[in-house]
Short mmCIF file of C-alpha atoms in Angstrom, two decimals:
data_model
loop_
_atom_site.label_atom_id
_atom_site.label_comp_id
_atom_site.label_asym_id
_atom_site.label_seq_id
_atom_site.Cartn_x
_atom_site.Cartn_y
_atom_site.Cartn_z
CA ALA A 178 0.27 0.22 0.08
CA GLY A 179 1.11 3.69 -0.94
CA GLU A 180 3.75 2.23 -2.87
CA LEU A 181 4.07 4.72 -6.57
CA SER A 182 5.68 2.55 -8.83
CA LYS A 183 8.39 -0.87 -8.62
CA ILE A 184 11.27 -1.58 -10.27
CA VAL A 185 11.21 -4.98 -12.43
CA THR A 186 14.31 -6.35 -13.12
CA ILE A 187 14.62 -8.65 -16.37
CA ASN A 188 17.75 -11.15 -16.21
CA VAL A 189 19.32 -11.76 -18.92
CA LYS A 190 21.37 -15.26 -19.40
CA GLY A 191 24.55 -14.70 -21.50
CA ASP A 192 25.19 -17.19 -24.39
CA ALA A 193 28.59 -17.16 -26.57
CA THR A 194 26.46 -17.27 -30.26
CA ILE A 195 27.07 -14.45 -32.43
CA GLU A 196 24.43 -11.72 -33.06
CA ARG A 197 23.72 -8.25 -33.49
CA ASP A 198 21.54 -6.38 -30.59
CA GLU A 199 18.08 -7.97 -29.89
CA GLY A 200 14.62 -6.64 -28.47
CA PHE A 201 12.21 -7.58 -26.25
CA ALA A 202 9.03 -6.21 -24.35
CA ILE A 203 7.47 -6.45 -21.10
CA THR A 204 3.54 -5.82 -21.23
CA LEU A 205 1.78 -5.58 -17.64
CA SER A 206 -1.79 -7.13 -17.37
CA ASN A 207 -4.31 -8.12 -15.22
CA PRO A 208 -3.84 -5.89 -12.30
CA VAL A 209 -4.90 -6.52 -8.89
CA GLY A 210 -6.45 -3.52 -7.24
CA GLY A 211 -5.71 -1.13 -9.87
CA ILE A 212 -5.76 0.09 -13.40
CA LEU A 213 -3.47 0.03 -16.09
CA ASP A 214 -3.07 3.45 -18.07
CA ALA A 215 -2.27 3.57 -21.62
CA ALA A 216 1.75 3.12 -20.93
CA SER A 217 1.46 -0.44 -19.73
CA THR A 218 4.20 -1.70 -22.41
CA ALA A 219 8.03 -1.00 -22.40
CA SER A 220 10.75 -2.29 -24.40
CA GLY A 221 13.85 -3.19 -23.72
CA THR A 222 17.41 -4.00 -25.56
CA ILE A 223 20.05 -6.17 -25.61
CA LEU A 224 22.90 -5.05 -26.62
CA SER A 225 25.24 -7.33 -27.97
CA ASP A 226 29.10 -7.32 -26.17
CA ASP A 227 30.32 -9.65 -29.56
CA ALA A 228 33.22 -8.98 -31.23
CA THR A 229 32.40 -6.93 -34.79
CA ILE A 230 34.44 -6.66 -37.93
CA SER A 231 34.80 -3.44 -40.16
CA LEU A 232 36.57 -1.58 -43.19
CA THR A 233 37.60 1.55 -41.33
CA THR A 234 39.61 3.12 -44.28
CA THR A 235 36.32 3.06 -46.85
CA SER A 236 38.55 4.90 -49.61
CA VAL A 237 42.41 4.74 -50.93
CA THR A 238 43.46 6.37 -53.92
CA ASN A 239 47.11 5.82 -54.94
CA ASP A 240 49.41 6.91 -58.19
CA GLU A 241 49.58 3.46 -60.19
CA GLY A 242 53.30 3.69 -60.44
CA THR A 243 55.67 2.81 -63.15
CA GLY A 244 57.49 -0.36 -62.23
CA GLY A 245 56.64 -3.28 -59.52
CA THR A 246 53.64 -2.77 -57.48
CA THR A 247 51.67 -0.06 -55.41
CA PRO A 248 50.31 -1.22 -52.24
CA PHE A 249 46.57 0.13 -51.06
CA GLN A 250 46.22 -0.29 -47.25
CA PHE A 251 42.61 -0.86 -45.78
CA THR A 252 42.35 -0.51 -42.30
CA VAL A 253 39.95 -3.50 -40.79
CA THR A 254 39.42 -3.51 -37.13
CA ARG A 255 37.24 -5.32 -34.12
CA THR A 256 35.56 -3.80 -31.84
CA GLY A 257 33.97 -5.29 -28.77
CA GLY A 258 34.44 -8.58 -27.66
CA ILE A 259 37.78 -9.09 -28.91
CA ASN A 260 39.27 -12.05 -26.26
CA VAL A 261 38.89 -14.76 -29.07
CA PRO A 262 39.76 -15.30 -32.23
CA ALA A 263 38.35 -14.48 -35.19
CA SER A 264 38.29 -14.39 -39.25
CA VAL A 265 36.99 -12.60 -41.90
CA LYS A 266 37.44 -12.89 -46.08
CA TYR A 267 37.84 -10.60 -48.58
CA VAL A 268 37.68 -10.45 -51.58
CA VAL A 269 39.09 -7.59 -54.31
CA ALA A 270 36.52 -7.21 -57.66
CA ALA A 271 36.07 -4.34 -60.32
CA ASN A 272 34.26 -1.29 -59.88
CA GLY A 273 33.18 1.09 -62.10
CA SER A 274 31.36 3.78 -59.92
CA GLY A 275 32.49 7.34 -61.56
CA VAL A 276 35.39 5.70 -62.48
CA ASN A 277 36.92 3.00 -65.45
CA ALA A 278 36.83 -0.17 -63.84
CA SER A 279 39.83 -2.34 -63.34
CA ASN A 280 41.07 -5.60 -64.24
CA ALA A 281 42.27 -8.80 -62.63
CA ALA A 282 45.79 -7.78 -65.13
CA ASP A 283 45.91 -4.42 -62.83
CA PHE A 284 46.38 -7.23 -59.90
CA GLY A 285 48.57 -9.55 -61.60
CA ALA A 286 46.28 -12.36 -63.12
CA ALA A 287 43.79 -12.63 -61.15
CA PHE A 288 41.52 -10.24 -58.43
CA PRO A 289 43.17 -10.54 -54.85
CA SER A 290 41.23 -12.56 -52.29
CA GLY A 291 41.55 -14.48 -48.75
CA ILE A 292 41.16 -14.53 -45.40
CA ILE A 293 41.67 -11.80 -42.13
CA ASN A 294 42.89 -13.88 -38.94
CA PHE A 295 42.50 -11.85 -35.44
CA ALA A 296 44.18 -13.43 -32.62
CA PRO A 297 42.93 -12.98 -29.18
CA GLY A 298 43.22 -9.42 -27.74
CA GLU A 299 43.97 -8.01 -31.51
CA SER A 300 41.65 -5.00 -32.73
CA ALA A 301 43.27 -4.07 -36.40
CA ARG A 302 44.85 -5.41 -38.99
CA THR A 303 45.60 -3.76 -42.18
CA LEU A 304 45.13 -5.23 -45.72
CA THR A 305 47.24 -4.52 -48.50
CA ILE A 306 46.47 -4.79 -51.85
CA ASN A 307 49.12 -4.99 -54.38
CA VAL A 308 48.25 -3.43 -57.89
CA ASN A 309 50.58 -3.94 -60.59
CA ALA A 310 51.85 -0.94 -62.06
CA ASP A 311 52.08 -0.26 -65.80
CA SER A 312 53.02 2.60 -67.99
CA ALA A 313 49.71 2.28 -70.39
CA VAL A 314 48.02 5.77 -70.79
CA GLU A 315 44.60 5.13 -69.41
CA SER A 316 41.77 6.53 -67.20
CA ASP A 317 41.53 6.31 -63.06
CA GLU A 318 40.62 3.05 -62.29
CA GLY A 319 38.13 1.83 -59.65
CA PHE A 320 38.15 -1.81 -57.35
CA LYS A 321 36.00 -2.68 -54.12
CA VAL A 322 37.04 -4.26 -51.16
CA THR A 323 34.40 -6.78 -49.59
CA LEU A 324 34.79 -8.59 -46.35
CA SER A 325 31.92 -11.83 -45.72
CA ALA A 326 31.45 -14.64 -43.67
CA PRO A 327 33.05 -13.47 -40.43
CA THR A 328 33.63 -16.47 -37.43
CA GLY A 329 33.84 -15.29 -34.16
CA ALA A 330 32.25 -11.89 -34.83
CA THR A 331 29.64 -10.10 -37.00
CA LEU A 332 30.25 -7.68 -39.94
CA GLY A 333 29.82 -4.03 -39.57
CA THR A 334 31.22 -1.89 -43.02
CA ALA A 335 31.96 -4.29 -44.73
CA THR A 336 33.17 -2.34 -48.00
CA ALA A 337 35.19 -0.20 -49.47
CA THR A 338 36.68 1.66 -52.56
CA GLY A 339 40.13 1.95 -54.13
CA THR A 340 40.61 4.12 -56.98
CA ILE A 341 44.47 3.57 -58.95
CA ARG A 342 45.16 7.06 -60.48
CA THR A 343 46.80 7.26 -63.34
CA ASP A 344 49.99 8.81 -63.38
CA ASP A 345 51.12 8.11 -67.10
CA SER A 346 51.43 10.93 -69.69
CA LEU A 347 50.51 11.21 -72.96
CA LEU A 348 53.15 12.91 -75.08
CA SER A 349 52.29 15.12 -78.22
CA ILE A 350 53.97 16.50 -80.93
CA ALA A 351 52.75 19.66 -82.11
CA ALA A 352 53.38 20.75 -85.85
CA THR A 353 54.82 24.26 -86.24
#
């Protein structure tokens, strides 16, 4: 008698399942000795404490170069629960958005792909994509890096772009 409010505690059981935030609702019903107002439902969110892997460098532009390879470096970070190993796959593909699309020859003979592994406690890795230099006169070329299939984590920002800036020059001879 005389109480105007009461705290309701909902205990959530932790788990090892990698998942995103989860929501739930509490609804009051069948009051005894009182009536319910319109606010008889409340919601809650279970915030995930699992790791999330993201590309934090979302755009890299470098000159192509005239010999060897030019490294394009993207930072991949892991936030949240980083005390266990995790991994994520990556693949590079042509991207013609705003620039000419790259092709497999820009990276050797095939578009790069692989797996990035995180050791327990490791929060950042550098993904280096090497671009083959050439002396062909061409427009800037674009490529896209995409993360997929994480283990031990969820995916955050999963795509980034690279622009291979042409540094080749076209010589012309003017008639006098």
